[in-house]
Each structure stands twice: as structure tokens, then as C-alpha cells.
PDB file of C-alpha atoms and ligand atoms in Angstrom:
ATOM      1  CA  MET O  11       1.356 -10.273 -49.643  1.00 91.00           C
ATOM      2  CA  THR O  12      -1.512  -7.881 -48.445  1.00 95.00           C
ATOM      3  CA  LYS O  13      -3.529  -6.580 -51.459  1.00 98.00           C
ATOM      4  CA  HIS O  14      -5.203  -3.145 -51.640  1.00 98.00           C
ATOM      5  CA  ILE O  15      -8.646  -3.130 -53.101  1.00 98.00           C
ATOM      6  CA  GLY O  16     -11.094  -0.354 -53.454  1.00 98.00           C
ATOM      7  CA  ILE O  17     -14.582  -0.068 -53.285  1.00 98.00           C
ATOM      8  CA  PHE O  18     -16.649   2.132 -54.790  1.00 98.00           C
ATOM      9  CA  GLY O  19     -20.465   2.313 -54.309  1.00 97.00           C
ATOM     10  CA  GLY O  20     -23.025   4.076 -56.197  1.00 96.00           C
ATOM     11  CA  THR O  21     -26.351   4.056 -57.807  1.00 96.00           C
ATOM     12  CA  PHE O  22     -24.465   4.219 -61.134  1.00 97.00           C
ATOM     13  CA  ASP O  23     -28.015   5.571 -62.668  1.00 97.00           C
ATOM     14  CA  PRO O  24     -26.011   5.430 -65.354  1.00 98.00           C
ATOM     15  CA  VAL O  25     -22.433   5.003 -64.483  1.00 98.00           C
ATOM     16  CA  HIS O  26     -20.802   8.344 -66.234  1.00 98.00           C
ATOM     17  CA  ALA O  27     -17.470   9.765 -66.528  1.00 98.00           C
ATOM     18  CA  GLY O  28     -17.097  11.561 -63.479  1.00 97.00           C
ATOM     19  CA  HIS O  29     -17.505   7.786 -62.023  1.00 98.00           C
ATOM     20  CA  ILE O  30     -14.978   6.380 -63.957  1.00 98.00           C
ATOM     21  CA  ARG O  31     -12.470   8.926 -63.479  1.00 98.00           C
ATOM     22  CA  CYS O  32     -12.499   8.887 -59.843  1.00 98.00           C
ATOM     23  CA  ALA O  33     -12.300   5.027 -59.968  1.00 98.00           C
ATOM     24  CA  SER O  34      -9.334   5.631 -62.401  1.00 98.00           C
ATOM     25  CA  PHE O  35      -7.364   8.252 -60.336  1.00 98.00           C
ATOM     26  CA  VAL O  36      -7.897   6.494 -57.133  1.00 98.00           C
ATOM     27  CA  GLN O  37      -6.727   3.288 -58.168  1.00 98.00           C
ATOM     28  CA  GLN O  38      -3.487   4.886 -60.002  1.00 98.00           C
ATOM     29  CA  TYR O  39      -2.793   7.353 -57.066  1.00 98.00           C
ATOM     30  CA  CYS O  40      -3.020   5.056 -54.340  1.00 98.00           C
ATOM     31  CA  ARG O  41      -1.706   2.467 -56.099  1.00 98.00           C
ATOM     32  CA  LEU O  42      -4.312  -0.075 -55.400  1.00 98.00           C
ATOM     33  CA  ASP O  43      -4.351  -3.650 -56.821  1.00 98.00           C
ATOM     34  CA  SER O  44      -7.636  -2.879 -58.137  1.00 98.00           C
ATOM     35  CA  VAL O  45     -11.051  -0.855 -57.947  1.00 98.00           C
ATOM     36  CA  ARG O  46     -14.351  -2.687 -57.603  1.00 98.00           C
ATOM     37  CA  LEU O  47     -17.359  -0.685 -58.647  1.00 98.00           C
ATOM     38  CA  MET O  48     -20.501  -1.557 -56.870  1.00 98.00           C
ATOM     39  CA  PRO O  49     -23.931  -0.581 -57.880  1.00 97.00           C
ATOM     40  CA  CYS O  50     -26.387  -0.770 -55.169  1.00 95.00           C
ATOM     41  CA  HIS O  51     -29.911  -2.374 -54.903  1.00 92.00           C
ATOM     42  CA  LEU O  52     -32.808   0.029 -55.481  1.00 87.00           C
ATOM     43  CA  PRO O  53     -36.039  -0.278 -54.049  1.00 82.00           C
ATOM     44  CA  PRO O  54     -38.725  -0.383 -56.980  1.00 79.00           C
ATOM     45  CA  HIS O  55     -39.876   3.315 -55.883  1.00 84.00           C
ATOM     46  CA  ARG O  56     -36.394   4.619 -56.207  1.00 87.00           C
ATOM     47  CA  ALA O  57     -35.404   2.898 -59.681  1.00 88.00           C
ATOM     48  CA  SER O  58     -35.434   4.444 -62.902  1.00 89.00           C
ATOM     49  CA  PRO O  59     -38.393   3.391 -64.578  1.00 88.00           C
ATOM     50  CA  GLY O  60     -37.703   0.895 -67.016  1.00 89.00           C
ATOM     51  CA  VAL O  61     -33.811   0.536 -65.955  1.00 95.00           C
ATOM     52  CA  SER O  62     -33.391  -2.677 -64.158  1.00 94.00           C
ATOM     53  CA  ALA O  63     -30.178  -3.140 -61.460  1.00 94.00           C
ATOM     54  CA  ALA O  64     -29.007  -5.683 -63.950  1.00 95.00           C
ATOM     55  CA  GLN O  65     -29.093  -3.062 -66.430  1.00 97.00           C
ATOM     56  CA  ARG O  66     -26.808  -0.532 -64.093  1.00 97.00           C
ATOM     57  CA  ALA O  67     -24.544  -3.669 -63.615  1.00 98.00           C
ATOM     58  CA  ASP O  68     -23.721  -3.949 -67.418  1.00 98.00           C
ATOM     59  CA  MET O  69     -23.394  -0.244 -68.007  1.00 98.00           C
ATOM     60  CA  VAL O  70     -20.633  -0.655 -65.477  1.00 98.00           C
ATOM     61  CA  ALA O  71     -19.240  -3.581 -66.939  1.00 98.00           C
ATOM     62  CA  LEU O  72     -18.994  -1.533 -70.686  1.00 98.00           C
ATOM     63  CA  ALA O  73     -17.594   1.374 -68.959  1.00 98.00           C
ATOM     64  CA  ILE O  74     -14.543  -0.289 -67.147  1.00 98.00           C
ATOM     65  CA  ALA O  75     -14.158  -2.781 -70.110  1.00 98.00           C
ATOM     66  CA  HIS O  76     -11.008  -0.727 -71.310  1.00 95.00           C
ATOM     67  CA  ASN O  77      -9.037  -0.567 -67.943  1.00 97.00           C
ATOM     68  CA  PRO O  78      -8.363  -3.939 -66.463  1.00 98.00           C
ATOM     69  CA  LEU O  79      -7.753  -2.931 -62.952  1.00 98.00           C
ATOM     70  CA  LEU O  80     -11.602  -1.838 -62.323  1.00 98.00           C
ATOM     71  CA  ALA O  81     -13.860  -4.339 -61.595  1.00 98.00           C
ATOM     72  CA  LEU O  82     -17.573  -5.003 -61.412  1.00 98.00           C
ATOM     73  CA  GLU O  83     -18.612  -6.067 -57.402  1.00 98.00           C
ATOM     74  CA  THR O  84     -22.101  -7.559 -57.843  1.00 97.00           C
ATOM     75  CA  LEU O  85     -22.617  -8.203 -54.204  1.00 96.00           C
ATOM     76  CA  GLU O  86     -25.509  -5.666 -53.607  1.00 96.00           C
ATOM     77  CA  LEU O  87     -27.206  -6.615 -56.585  1.00 92.00           C
ATOM     78  CA  THR O  88     -27.759 -10.228 -55.571  1.00 85.00           C
ATOM     79  CA  HIS O  89     -29.989  -9.090 -52.600  1.00 85.00           C
ATOM     80  CA  ASP O  90     -33.745  -8.544 -53.182  1.00 84.00           C
ATOM     81  CA  ARG O  91     -33.311  -5.200 -50.798  1.00 85.00           C
ATOM     82  CA  PRO O  92     -31.145  -2.570 -49.805  1.00 86.00           C
ATOM     83  CA  SER O  93     -27.873  -2.925 -48.396  1.00 89.00           C
ATOM     84  CA  TYR O  94     -25.705  -0.828 -46.030  1.00 94.00           C
ATOM     85  CA  THR O  95     -22.426  -0.199 -47.085  1.00 96.00           C
ATOM     86  CA  VAL O  96     -21.267  -1.603 -43.549  1.00 97.00           C
ATOM     87  CA  ASP O  97     -22.703  -4.975 -44.309  1.00 96.00           C
ATOM     88  CA  SER O  98     -21.305  -5.076 -47.587  1.00 97.00           C
ATOM     89  CA  LEU O  99     -17.543  -4.162 -46.251  1.00 98.00           C
ATOM     90  CA  THR O 100     -18.791  -6.787 -43.725  1.00 97.00           C
ATOM     91  CA  THR O 101     -19.034  -9.902 -46.280  1.00 97.00           C
ATOM     92  CA  LEU O 102     -16.343  -8.465 -48.474  1.00 98.00           C
ATOM     93  CA  ARG O 103     -13.748  -8.256 -45.392  1.00 97.00           C
ATOM     94  CA  ASN O 104     -14.538 -11.884 -44.618  1.00 97.00           C
ATOM     95  CA  ARG O 105     -14.211 -13.110 -48.158  1.00 97.00           C
ATOM     96  CA  LEU O 106     -11.020 -11.364 -49.456  1.00 96.00           C
ATOM     97  CA  THR O 107      -8.355 -12.531 -46.788  1.00 93.00           C
ATOM     98  CA  ASP O 108      -5.137 -10.633 -46.328  1.00 96.00           C
ATOM     99  CA  THR O 109      -6.879  -7.587 -47.888  1.00 98.00           C
ATOM    100  CA  GLN O 110      -6.898  -4.257 -46.974  1.00 98.00           C
ATOM    101  CA  LEU O 111     -10.266  -2.357 -48.094  1.00 98.00           C
ATOM    102  CA  TYR O 112     -10.479   1.352 -49.508  1.00 98.00           C
ATOM    103  CA  PHE O 113     -13.951   2.818 -49.605  1.00 98.00           C
ATOM    104  CA  ILE O 114     -14.252   5.618 -52.109  1.00 98.00           C
ATOM    105  CA  ILE O 115     -17.024   8.337 -52.335  1.00 98.00           C
ATOM    106  CA  GLY O 116     -17.292  11.819 -53.522  1.00 97.00           C
ATOM    107  CA  MET O 117     -17.278  14.810 -51.393  1.00 98.00           C
ATOM    108  CA  ASP O 118     -20.872  15.292 -51.300  1.00 96.00           C
ATOM    109  CA  SER O 119     -21.091  11.641 -49.815  1.00 97.00           C
ATOM    110  CA  LEU O 120     -18.303  12.652 -47.018  1.00 98.00           C
ATOM    111  CA  CYS O 121     -20.519  15.913 -46.136  1.00 97.00           C
ATOM    112  CA  TYR O 122     -23.306  13.566 -44.619  1.00 96.00           C
ATOM    113  CA  PHE O 123     -21.331  10.417 -44.015  1.00 97.00           C
ATOM    114  CA  SER O 124     -22.002  10.834 -40.028  1.00 97.00           C
ATOM    115  CA  GLN O 125     -25.544   9.992 -40.790  1.00 96.00           C
ATOM    116  CA  TRP O 126     -24.709   6.565 -42.564  1.00 96.00           C
ATOM    117  CA  LYS O 127     -25.476   3.359 -40.811  1.00 96.00           C
ATOM    118  CA  ASN O 128     -22.451   2.544 -38.231  1.00 97.00           C
ATOM    119  CA  TYR O 129     -20.241   4.621 -40.121  1.00 98.00           C
ATOM    120  CA  ARG O 130     -17.701   4.092 -37.143  1.00 98.00           C
ATOM    121  CA  LEU O 131     -17.923   0.272 -37.701  1.00 98.00           C
ATOM    122  CA  ILE O 132     -17.318   1.301 -41.414  1.00 98.00           C
ATOM    123  CA  LEU O 133     -14.115   3.051 -40.611  1.00 98.00           C
ATOM    124  CA  GLN O 134     -12.710  -0.295 -38.848  1.00 98.00           C
ATOM    125  CA  LEU O 135     -13.522  -2.463 -41.691  1.00 98.00           C
ATOM    126  CA  ALA O 136     -11.910   0.026 -44.595  1.00 98.00           C
ATOM    127  CA  HIS O 137     -10.131   3.184 -45.113  1.00 98.00           C
ATOM    128  CA  VAL O 138     -12.392   6.047 -46.597  1.00 98.00           C
ATOM    129  CA  LEU O 139     -11.266   7.734 -49.762  1.00 98.00           C
ATOM    130  CA  VAL O 140     -12.733  10.887 -51.050  1.00 98.00           C
ATOM    131  CA  CYS O 141     -12.781  12.517 -54.127  1.00 98.00           C
ATOM    132  CA  GLN O 142     -13.119  16.260 -54.654  1.00 98.00           C
ATOM    133  CA  ARG O 143     -16.653  17.222 -56.473  1.00 97.00           C
ATOM    134  CA  PRO O 144     -17.279  20.639 -57.783  1.00 96.00           C
ATOM    135  CA  GLY O 145     -19.850  22.360 -55.465  1.00 96.00           C
ATOM    136  CA  TYR O 146     -18.640  20.459 -52.203  1.00 97.00           C
ATOM    137  CA  ASP O 147     -15.790  21.013 -49.936  1.00 97.00           C
ATOM    138  CA  ALA O 148     -14.281  19.537 -46.808  1.00 98.00           C
ATOM    139  CA  ALA O 149     -15.718  22.647 -44.528  1.00 98.00           C
ATOM    140  CA  MET O 150     -18.836  21.339 -45.288  1.00 97.00           C
ATOM    141  CA  GLY O 151     -21.484  19.330 -43.106  1.00 97.00           C
ATOM    142  CA  ASP O 152     -19.929  16.784 -41.378  1.00 96.00           C
ATOM    143  CA  ALA O 153     -16.494  16.734 -43.342  1.00 98.00           C
ATOM    144  CA  PRO O 154     -14.764  18.949 -40.790  1.00 98.00           C
ATOM    145  CA  ALA O 155     -15.583  16.506 -37.539  1.00 98.00           C
ATOM    146  CA  LEU O 156     -14.744  13.586 -39.659  1.00 98.00           C
ATOM    147  CA  LEU O 157     -11.738  14.801 -40.884  1.00 98.00           C
ATOM    148  CA  ALA O 158     -10.508  16.221 -37.298  1.00 98.00           C
ATOM    149  CA  GLU O 159     -10.955  12.828 -35.549  1.00 98.00           C
ATOM    150  CA  PHE O 160     -10.305  10.549 -38.894  1.00 98.00           C
ATOM    151  CA  GLY O 161      -8.311  12.814 -41.382  1.00 98.00           C
ATOM    152  CA  GLU O 162      -4.715  11.243 -42.550  1.00 98.00           C
ATOM    153  CA  GLN O 163      -3.086  12.900 -45.603  1.00 96.00           C
ATOM    154  CA  GLN O 164       0.045  10.798 -46.012  1.00 98.00           C
ATOM    155  CA  LEU O 165      -0.827   7.504 -48.264  1.00 98.00           C
ATOM    156  CA  SER O 166       2.183   5.848 -46.656  1.00 97.00           C
ATOM    157  CA  VAL O 167       0.590   6.122 -43.238  1.00 98.00           C
ATOM    158  CA  VAL O 168      -2.857   4.945 -44.593  1.00 98.00           C
ATOM    159  CA  LYS O 169      -1.527   2.200 -46.508  1.00 98.00           C
ATOM    160  CA  GLN O 170       0.363   1.179 -43.512  1.00 97.00           C
ATOM    161  CA  GLN O 171      -3.077   1.003 -41.227  1.00 97.00           C
ATOM    162  CA  ALA O 172      -5.374  -2.050 -42.024  1.00 97.00           C
ATOM    163  CA  SER O 173      -8.432   0.764 -41.612  1.00 98.00           C
ATOM    164  CA  GLY O 174      -9.703   3.855 -39.878  1.00 98.00           C
ATOM    165  CA  ALA O 175      -8.250   6.849 -42.229  1.00 98.00           C
ATOM    166  CA  ILE O 176     -10.138   9.247 -44.452  1.00 98.00           C
ATOM    167  CA  MET O 177      -7.787  10.873 -46.887  1.00 98.00           C
ATOM    168  CA  LEU O 178      -8.923  13.584 -49.277  1.00 98.00           C
ATOM    169  CA  LEU O 179      -7.726  13.331 -52.663  1.00 98.00           C
ATOM    170  CA  PRO O 180      -6.474  15.409 -55.205  1.00 98.00           C
ATOM    171  CA  ASN O 181      -8.603  14.167 -57.928  1.00 98.00           C
ATOM    172  CA  PRO O 182      -9.107  16.397 -61.364  1.00 97.00           C
ATOM    173  CA  THR O 183     -12.579  17.316 -60.841  1.00 96.00           C
ATOM    174  CA  THR O 184     -15.514  16.410 -62.751  1.00 95.00           C
ATOM    175  CA  ASP O 185     -18.807  18.417 -63.063  1.00 96.00           C
ATOM    176  CA  LEU O 186     -21.121  15.868 -63.903  1.00 96.00           C
ATOM    177  CA  SER O 187     -24.071  13.856 -62.290  1.00 96.00           C
ATOM    178  CA  ALA O 188     -26.162  10.870 -62.936  1.00 97.00           C
ATOM    179  CA  THR O 189     -29.425  13.476 -62.124  1.00 96.00           C
ATOM    180  CA  ALA O 190     -28.542  15.890 -65.087  1.00 96.00           C
ATOM    181  CA  ILE O 191     -27.634  13.137 -67.697  1.00 97.00           C
ATOM    182  CA  ARG O 192     -31.098  11.702 -66.939  1.00 97.00           C
ATOM    183  CA  GLN O 193     -32.469  14.915 -67.443  1.00 96.00           C
ATOM    184  CA  ALA O 194     -30.199  15.546 -70.812  1.00 96.00           C
ATOM    185  CA  LEU O 195     -31.110  12.134 -72.105  1.00 95.00           C
ATOM    186  CA  ARG O 196     -35.035  12.710 -71.278  1.00 94.00           C
ATOM    187  CA  LEU O 197     -35.006  15.951 -73.041  1.00 94.00           C
ATOM    188  CA  GLY O 198     -33.421  14.130 -76.173  1.00 91.00           C
ATOM    189  CA  GLN O 199     -29.950  15.925 -75.495  1.00 90.00           C
ATOM    190  CA  SER O 200     -26.867  14.229 -76.809  1.00 82.00           C
ATOM    191  CA  CYS O 201     -24.006  13.243 -74.320  1.00 90.00           C
ATOM    192  CA  ASP O 202     -20.506  13.063 -75.622  1.00 92.00           C
ATOM    193  CA  ALA O 203     -17.661  10.495 -74.565  1.00 92.00           C
ATOM    194  CA  ASP O 204     -16.786  13.298 -71.963  1.00 94.00           C
ATOM    195  CA  THR O 205     -19.799  12.386 -70.147  1.00 97.00           C
ATOM    196  CA  LEU O 206     -21.019   8.660 -70.805  1.00 98.00           C
ATOM    197  CA  ASP O 207     -18.420   6.033 -72.363  1.00 97.00           C
ATOM    198  CA  PRO O 208     -19.450   5.535 -76.096  1.00 97.00           C
ATOM    199  CA  ALA O 209     -20.606   1.972 -75.436  1.00 98.00           C
ATOM    200  CA  VAL O 210     -22.793   2.735 -72.223  1.00 98.00           C
ATOM    201  CA  LEU O 211     -24.504   5.655 -74.500  1.00 97.00           C
ATOM    202  CA  ASN O 212     -25.084   2.897 -77.015  1.00 97.00           C
ATOM    203  CA  TYR O 213     -26.622   0.503 -74.552  1.00 98.00           C
ATOM    204  CA  ILE O 214     -29.010   3.395 -73.795  1.00 97.00           C
ATOM    205  CA  GLN O 215     -30.163   4.531 -76.939  1.00 95.00           C
ATOM    206  CA  THR O 216     -30.117   0.555 -78.262  1.00 96.00           C
ATOM    207  CA  ARG O 217     -32.909   0.064 -75.031  1.00 96.00           C
ATOM    208  CA  ARG O 218     -34.097   3.204 -75.557  1.00 95.00           C
ATOM    209  CA  LEU O 219     -33.489   4.016 -71.367  1.00 96.00           C
ATOM    210  CA  TYR O 220     -34.040   6.940 -69.266  1.00 96.00           C
ATOM    211  CA  GLN O 221     -36.770   8.102 -71.952  1.00 91.00           C
ATOM    212  CA  ASP O 222     -39.544   8.662 -69.206  1.00 78.00           C
TER     213      ASP O 222
HETATM  214  P1  ATP E  19     -27.366  10.969 -58.697  1.00 78.53           P
HETATM  215  O1  ATP E  19     -27.161  12.403 -59.831  1.00 78.53           O
HETATM  216  O2  ATP E  19     -28.347  10.068 -58.913  1.00 78.53           O
HETATM  217  O3  ATP E  19     -27.189  11.058 -57.426  1.00 78.53           O
HETATM  218  P2  ATP E  19     -24.352  10.212 -58.822  1.00 78.53           P
HETATM  219  O4  ATP E  19     -23.818  11.407 -60.140  1.00 78.53           O
HETATM  220  O5  ATP E  19     -23.979  11.127 -57.574  1.00 78.53           O
HETATM  221  O6  ATP E  19     -25.799  10.444 -58.946  1.00 78.53           O
HETATM  222  P3  ATP E  19     -24.200   8.344 -57.470  1.00 78.53           P
HETATM  223  O7  ATP E  19     -23.851   6.688 -58.304  1.00 78.53           O
HETATM  224  O8  ATP E  19     -24.796   7.943 -56.803  1.00 78.53           O
HETATM  225  O9  ATP E  19     -23.521   9.268 -58.672  1.00 78.53           O
HETATM  226  O10 ATP E  19     -22.151   8.350 -56.984  1.00 78.53           O
HETATM  227  C1  ATP E  19     -21.587   7.450 -56.142  1.00 78.53           C
HETATM  228  C2  ATP E  19     -20.592   7.636 -55.891  1.00 78.53           C
HETATM  229  O11 ATP E  19     -19.723   8.291 -56.921  1.00 78.53           O
HETATM  230  C3  ATP E  19     -20.622   8.850 -54.307  1.00 78.53           C
HETATM  231  O12 ATP E  19     -19.780   8.652 -53.727  1.00 78.53           O
HETATM  232  C4  ATP E  19     -20.737  10.197 -55.103  1.00 78.53           C
HETATM  233  O13 ATP E  19     -20.130  10.985 -54.392  1.00 78.53           O
HETATM  234  C5  ATP E  19     -19.538  10.106 -56.577  1.00 78.53           C
HETATM  235  N1  ATP E  19     -19.561  10.531 -57.536  1.00 78.53           N
HETATM  236  C6  ATP E  19     -20.728  10.772 -58.705  1.00 78.53           C
HETATM  237  N2  ATP E  19     -20.279  11.948 -59.290  1.00 78.53           N
HETATM  238  C7  ATP E  19     -19.145  12.467 -58.762  1.00 78.53           C
HETATM  239  C8  ATP E  19     -18.374  13.548 -59.581  1.00 78.53           C
HETATM  240  N3  ATP E  19     -18.348  13.714 -60.494  1.00 78.53           N
HETATM  241  N4  ATP E  19     -17.051  13.562 -58.816  1.00 78.53           N
HETATM  242  C9  ATP E  19     -16.626  13.068 -57.754  1.00 78.53           C
HETATM  243  N5  ATP E  19     -17.487  12.055 -57.450  1.00 78.53           N
HETATM  244  C10 ATP E  19     -18.513  11.522 -57.702  1.00 78.53           C
END
């Protein structure tokens, strides 16, 4: 039987409650077999000082440990250079037989999705599921044109097609960003469990990550 797998790419620097709530919501709402969180490789000049790719992946593993339907996808971390989403999805498409892929992004990412390398090919490899994010809406940036061409709001229709639909999801929004969390950690402000998983916070504190 065909499997339905979500792929949620990001820097996850660090993974926060906004990411985990989106991943869980999409998995349940779309009844996907699983959702894989796929941390990207970062070139040294973009990486947070003292935080390795392996540590970003460790934090994702800790944050998803309670949910067996979420998984870590390390594909992009095994490369020593940044990967394009289109290339990662091509690899996954070849590896996962009889599987439909659903690439998950936040609304901020949809607003500039036309600038992603080969975005039309991405839509031949997968559907794109879009989570609501405070501060962004479907009237901004590239979103209206993309939705006019690829938008489909009926889950049953989306699941019957192999790829090519962009679907907006009615997820409860979470006003969090990794940038704001890094800033708070640098200033020594505390983060509660609604922001970071306690195991992730403990990992950050014991290694003194995001201090400078
Ligand atoms: P940064 O602040 O460092 O840019 P971020 O919080 O946006 O980080 P990323 O790892 O860059 O996190 O995001 C990965 C994906 O998760 C993106 O598609 C982004 O749109 C989405 N995303 C991140 N935070 C949220 C949120 N609070 N609600 C909905 N989607 C989110």
C-alpha cells in the first residue's frame, strides 16, 4: 500500500515548539504515516558559533522522542555542502518506493517559494503543505500566484494525486522563531516548555550553546 510521508526541512537552530507542533499537526491532520524532520547543512559562515550540525540533529532527536510518528532525516547532514530541497526530494523519491511525499513549510517560506531552485520540479516530486505562521498570510509575496496555479484545499483530492498540490493547513499558530530563541538564550533569559522541549533546553544548557 502507498505510504504517505511528510518531510519538514529547516535549520532547526534550535528546534522549537513551533516546529514540533507543526509536524505533529500535519501528521495527524493529513493522516501521514510519519513526518521526518530534515535539518539542513549550514556553511560555516551561516552556522551558529559552536553549534554543530550533529548537535542540531541531536536536539531534533530529543524533541521528537515522545512521538513515534515523527522521525529524524539526516540526509542533508551527510553532505559537506548545502543541499537544495529539490535534490534531497529527488534522493528520497528514489529511495522510498511506493511513497507519496509531502514537503512541509511555514507560510513565510511559501511567500518566497518561487525563488527556490527548481520549485516546479519540487512540485513534481511532492505536494507542499503550508503551516500558518503569525505575521505571514496567503496574500503576501509569491503565495497568491502559487496558490492560483497549484492550490488545492481538499485533502482527499491531494492524497489521490502523486504530487503537485499546494495545500494551506488550519494549524493553531505558534509565535516562535529560532532567531528570537537564540537571542533570548544569549541574553540569559529563560525559555519554558512552551518554547523549547525540556530535554532540548537541558542539552543547550549543559553544553552552553547559543551563549555568544
Ligand atoms: P530562524 O528564526 O533561524 O529563521 P525558524 O524559527 O524560522 O528559524 P527554521 O528552522 O528556519 O526555523 O524553519 C523551518 C521551517 O519551519 C520553515 O518552513 C519555517 O517556515 C517553519 N516554521 C518555523 N517556525 C514556525 C512557526 N512558529 N510556525 C509555523 N512554521 C514555522
